PDB file of C-alpha atoms in Angstrom:
ATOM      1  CA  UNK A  10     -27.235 -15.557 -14.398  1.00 90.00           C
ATOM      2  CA  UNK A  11     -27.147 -18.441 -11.980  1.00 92.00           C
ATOM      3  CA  UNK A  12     -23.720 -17.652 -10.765  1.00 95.00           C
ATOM      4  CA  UNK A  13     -24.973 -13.639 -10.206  1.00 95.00           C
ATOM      5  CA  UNK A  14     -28.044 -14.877  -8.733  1.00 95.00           C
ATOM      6  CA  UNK A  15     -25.941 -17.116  -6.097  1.00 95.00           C
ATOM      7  CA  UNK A  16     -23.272 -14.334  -5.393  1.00 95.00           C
ATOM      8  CA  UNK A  17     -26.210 -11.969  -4.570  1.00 95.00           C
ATOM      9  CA  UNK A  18     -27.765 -14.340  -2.349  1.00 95.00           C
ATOM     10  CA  UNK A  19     -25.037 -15.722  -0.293  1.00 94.00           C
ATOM     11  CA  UNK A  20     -26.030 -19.296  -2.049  1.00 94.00           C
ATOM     12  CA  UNK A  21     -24.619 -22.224  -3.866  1.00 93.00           C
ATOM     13  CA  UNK A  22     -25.572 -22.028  -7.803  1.00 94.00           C
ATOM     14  CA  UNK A  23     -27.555 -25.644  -7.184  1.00 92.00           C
ATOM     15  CA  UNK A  24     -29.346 -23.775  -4.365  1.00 94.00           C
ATOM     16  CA  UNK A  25     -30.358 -21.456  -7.150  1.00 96.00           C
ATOM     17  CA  UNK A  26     -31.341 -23.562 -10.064  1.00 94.00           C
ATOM     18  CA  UNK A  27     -33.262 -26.134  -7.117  1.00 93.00           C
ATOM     19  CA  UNK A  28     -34.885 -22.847  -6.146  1.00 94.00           C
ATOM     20  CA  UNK A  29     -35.749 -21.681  -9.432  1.00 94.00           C
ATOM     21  CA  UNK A  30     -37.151 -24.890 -10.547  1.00 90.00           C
ATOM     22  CA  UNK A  31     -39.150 -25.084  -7.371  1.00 89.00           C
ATOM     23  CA  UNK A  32     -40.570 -22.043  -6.952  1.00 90.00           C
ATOM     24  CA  UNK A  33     -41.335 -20.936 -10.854  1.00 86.00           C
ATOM     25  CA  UNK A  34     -44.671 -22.477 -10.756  1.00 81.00           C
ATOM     26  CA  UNK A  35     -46.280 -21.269  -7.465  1.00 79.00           C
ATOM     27  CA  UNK A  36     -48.621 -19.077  -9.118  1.00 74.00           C
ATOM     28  CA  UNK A  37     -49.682 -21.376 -11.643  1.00 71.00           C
ATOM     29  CA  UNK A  38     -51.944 -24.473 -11.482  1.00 70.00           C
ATOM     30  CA  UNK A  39     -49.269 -26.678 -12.593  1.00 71.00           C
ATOM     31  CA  UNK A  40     -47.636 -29.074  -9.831  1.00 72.00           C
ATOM     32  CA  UNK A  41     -43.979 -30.110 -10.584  1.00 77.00           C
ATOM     33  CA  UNK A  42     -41.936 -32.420  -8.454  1.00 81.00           C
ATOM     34  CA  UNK A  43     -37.962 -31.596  -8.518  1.00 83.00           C
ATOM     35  CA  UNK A  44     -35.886 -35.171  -8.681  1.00 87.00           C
ATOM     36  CA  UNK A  45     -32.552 -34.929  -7.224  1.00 90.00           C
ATOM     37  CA  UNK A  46     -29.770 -37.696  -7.621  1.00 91.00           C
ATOM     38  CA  UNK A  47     -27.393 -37.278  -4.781  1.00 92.00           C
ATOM     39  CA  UNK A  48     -24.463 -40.256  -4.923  1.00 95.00           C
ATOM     40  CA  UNK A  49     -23.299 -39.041  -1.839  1.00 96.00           C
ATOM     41  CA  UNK A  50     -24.569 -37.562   2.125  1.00 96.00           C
ATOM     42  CA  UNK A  51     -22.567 -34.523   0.993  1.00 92.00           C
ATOM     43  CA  UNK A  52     -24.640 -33.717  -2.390  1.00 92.00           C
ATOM     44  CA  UNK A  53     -28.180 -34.539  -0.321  1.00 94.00           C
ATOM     45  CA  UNK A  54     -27.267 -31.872   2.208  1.00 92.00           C
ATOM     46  CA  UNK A  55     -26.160 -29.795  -0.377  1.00 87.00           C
ATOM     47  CA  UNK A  56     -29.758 -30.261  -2.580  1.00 91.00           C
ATOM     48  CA  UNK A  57     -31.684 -30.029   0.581  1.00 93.00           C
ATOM     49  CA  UNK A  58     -30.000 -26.981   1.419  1.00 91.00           C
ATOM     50  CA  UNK A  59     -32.142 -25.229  -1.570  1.00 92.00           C
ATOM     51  CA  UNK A  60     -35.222 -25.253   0.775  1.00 92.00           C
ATOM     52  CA  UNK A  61     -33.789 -22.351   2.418  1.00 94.00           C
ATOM     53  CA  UNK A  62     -33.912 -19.993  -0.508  1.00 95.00           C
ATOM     54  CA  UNK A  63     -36.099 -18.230  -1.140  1.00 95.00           C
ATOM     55  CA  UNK A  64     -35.450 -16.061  -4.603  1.00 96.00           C
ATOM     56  CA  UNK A  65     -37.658 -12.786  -5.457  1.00 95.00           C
ATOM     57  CA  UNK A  66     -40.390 -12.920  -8.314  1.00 94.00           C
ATOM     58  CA  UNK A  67     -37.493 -10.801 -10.299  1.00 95.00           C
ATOM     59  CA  UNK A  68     -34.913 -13.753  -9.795  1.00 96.00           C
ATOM     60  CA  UNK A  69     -37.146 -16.189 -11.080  1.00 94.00           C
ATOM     61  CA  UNK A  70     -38.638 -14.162 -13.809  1.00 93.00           C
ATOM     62  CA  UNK A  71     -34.971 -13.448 -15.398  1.00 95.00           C
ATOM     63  CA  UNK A  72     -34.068 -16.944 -15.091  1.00 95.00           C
ATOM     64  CA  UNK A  73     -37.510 -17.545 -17.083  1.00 92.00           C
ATOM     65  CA  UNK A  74     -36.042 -15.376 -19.639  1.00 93.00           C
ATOM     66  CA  UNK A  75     -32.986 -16.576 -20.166  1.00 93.00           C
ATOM     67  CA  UNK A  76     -34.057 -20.292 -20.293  1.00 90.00           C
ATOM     68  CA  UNK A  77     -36.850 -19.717 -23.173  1.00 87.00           C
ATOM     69  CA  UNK A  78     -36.010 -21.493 -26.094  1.00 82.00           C
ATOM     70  CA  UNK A  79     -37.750 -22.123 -29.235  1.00 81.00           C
ATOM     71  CA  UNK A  80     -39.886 -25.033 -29.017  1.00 78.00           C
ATOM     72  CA  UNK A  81     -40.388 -25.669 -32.905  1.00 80.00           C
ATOM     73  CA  UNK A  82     -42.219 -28.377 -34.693  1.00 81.00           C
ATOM     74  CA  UNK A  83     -44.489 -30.117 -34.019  1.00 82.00           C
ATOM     75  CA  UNK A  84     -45.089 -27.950 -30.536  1.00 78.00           C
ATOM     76  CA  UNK A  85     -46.354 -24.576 -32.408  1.00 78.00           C
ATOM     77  CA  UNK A  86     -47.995 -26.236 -34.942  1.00 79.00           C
ATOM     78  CA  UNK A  87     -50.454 -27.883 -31.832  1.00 77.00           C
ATOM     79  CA  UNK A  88     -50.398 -25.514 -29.644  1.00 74.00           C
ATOM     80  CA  UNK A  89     -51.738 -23.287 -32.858  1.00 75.00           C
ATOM     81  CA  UNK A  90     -54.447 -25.644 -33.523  1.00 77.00           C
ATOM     82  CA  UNK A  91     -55.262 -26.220 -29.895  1.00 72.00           C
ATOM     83  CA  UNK A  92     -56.751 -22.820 -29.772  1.00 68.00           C
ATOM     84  CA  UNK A  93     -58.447 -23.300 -32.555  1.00 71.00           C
ATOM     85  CA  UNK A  94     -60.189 -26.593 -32.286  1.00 72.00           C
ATOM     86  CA  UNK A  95     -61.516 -26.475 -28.500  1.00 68.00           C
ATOM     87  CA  UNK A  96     -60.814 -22.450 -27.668  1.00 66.00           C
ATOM     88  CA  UNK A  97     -58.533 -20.103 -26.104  1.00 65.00           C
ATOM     89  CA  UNK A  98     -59.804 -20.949 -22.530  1.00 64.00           C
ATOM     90  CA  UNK A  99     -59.484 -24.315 -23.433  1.00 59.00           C
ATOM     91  CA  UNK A 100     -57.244 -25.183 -19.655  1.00 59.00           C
ATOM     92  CA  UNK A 101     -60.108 -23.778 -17.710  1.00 59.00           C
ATOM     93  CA  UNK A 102     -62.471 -26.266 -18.730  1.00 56.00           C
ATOM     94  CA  UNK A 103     -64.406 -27.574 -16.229  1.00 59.00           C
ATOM     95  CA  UNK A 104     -66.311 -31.035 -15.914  1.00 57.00           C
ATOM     96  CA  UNK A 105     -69.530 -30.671 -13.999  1.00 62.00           C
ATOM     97  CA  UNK A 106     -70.877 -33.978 -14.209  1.00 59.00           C
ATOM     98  CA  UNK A 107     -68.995 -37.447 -13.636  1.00 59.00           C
ATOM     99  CA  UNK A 108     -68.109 -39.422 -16.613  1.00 55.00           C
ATOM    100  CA  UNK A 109     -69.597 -42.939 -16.360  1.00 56.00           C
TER     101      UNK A 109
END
């Protein structure tokens, strides 16, 4: 999917999967920070090259797709009791007072 995704954009596949990694959370209030590891001038141009593209929500939404995985224990068993011990809305909680 990478490789189709480059060839239909005109980009390297790094330019894609920097892309990707960047821009899947910009609707979301998560932050991420991408950390590159260049060993040479030519690789850092190359990663900072990524900047440029821009993919569509469908891009990033089938390389969502095909990079879900099964997380298995003990992920679903918390993420199961999450919910039930503080509430489906339990990331929108809000603390209107300071903690002293």
């Amino acid at each position: 999917m990478l490789e189709n995704i480059a060839y239909d954009t005109g980009a390297k596949v790094i330019d894609v999967a920097l892309a990707w990694i960047r821009q899947k959370y910009d609707h979301s209030t998560l932050s991420t920070v991408t950390i590159i590891g260049p060993r040479t001038l030519q690789q850092l141009e190359d990663n900072l090259s990524s900047l440029e593209l821009q993919l569509t929500q469908e891009q990033i939404n089938q390389l969502n797709d095909i990079s879900k995985f099964d997380l298995g224990s003990p992920h679903e068993v918390i993420a199961a009791s999450q919910n039930n011990i503080v509430g489906k809305e339990s990331g929108k909680i809000e603390i209107k007072h300071s903690v002293r």
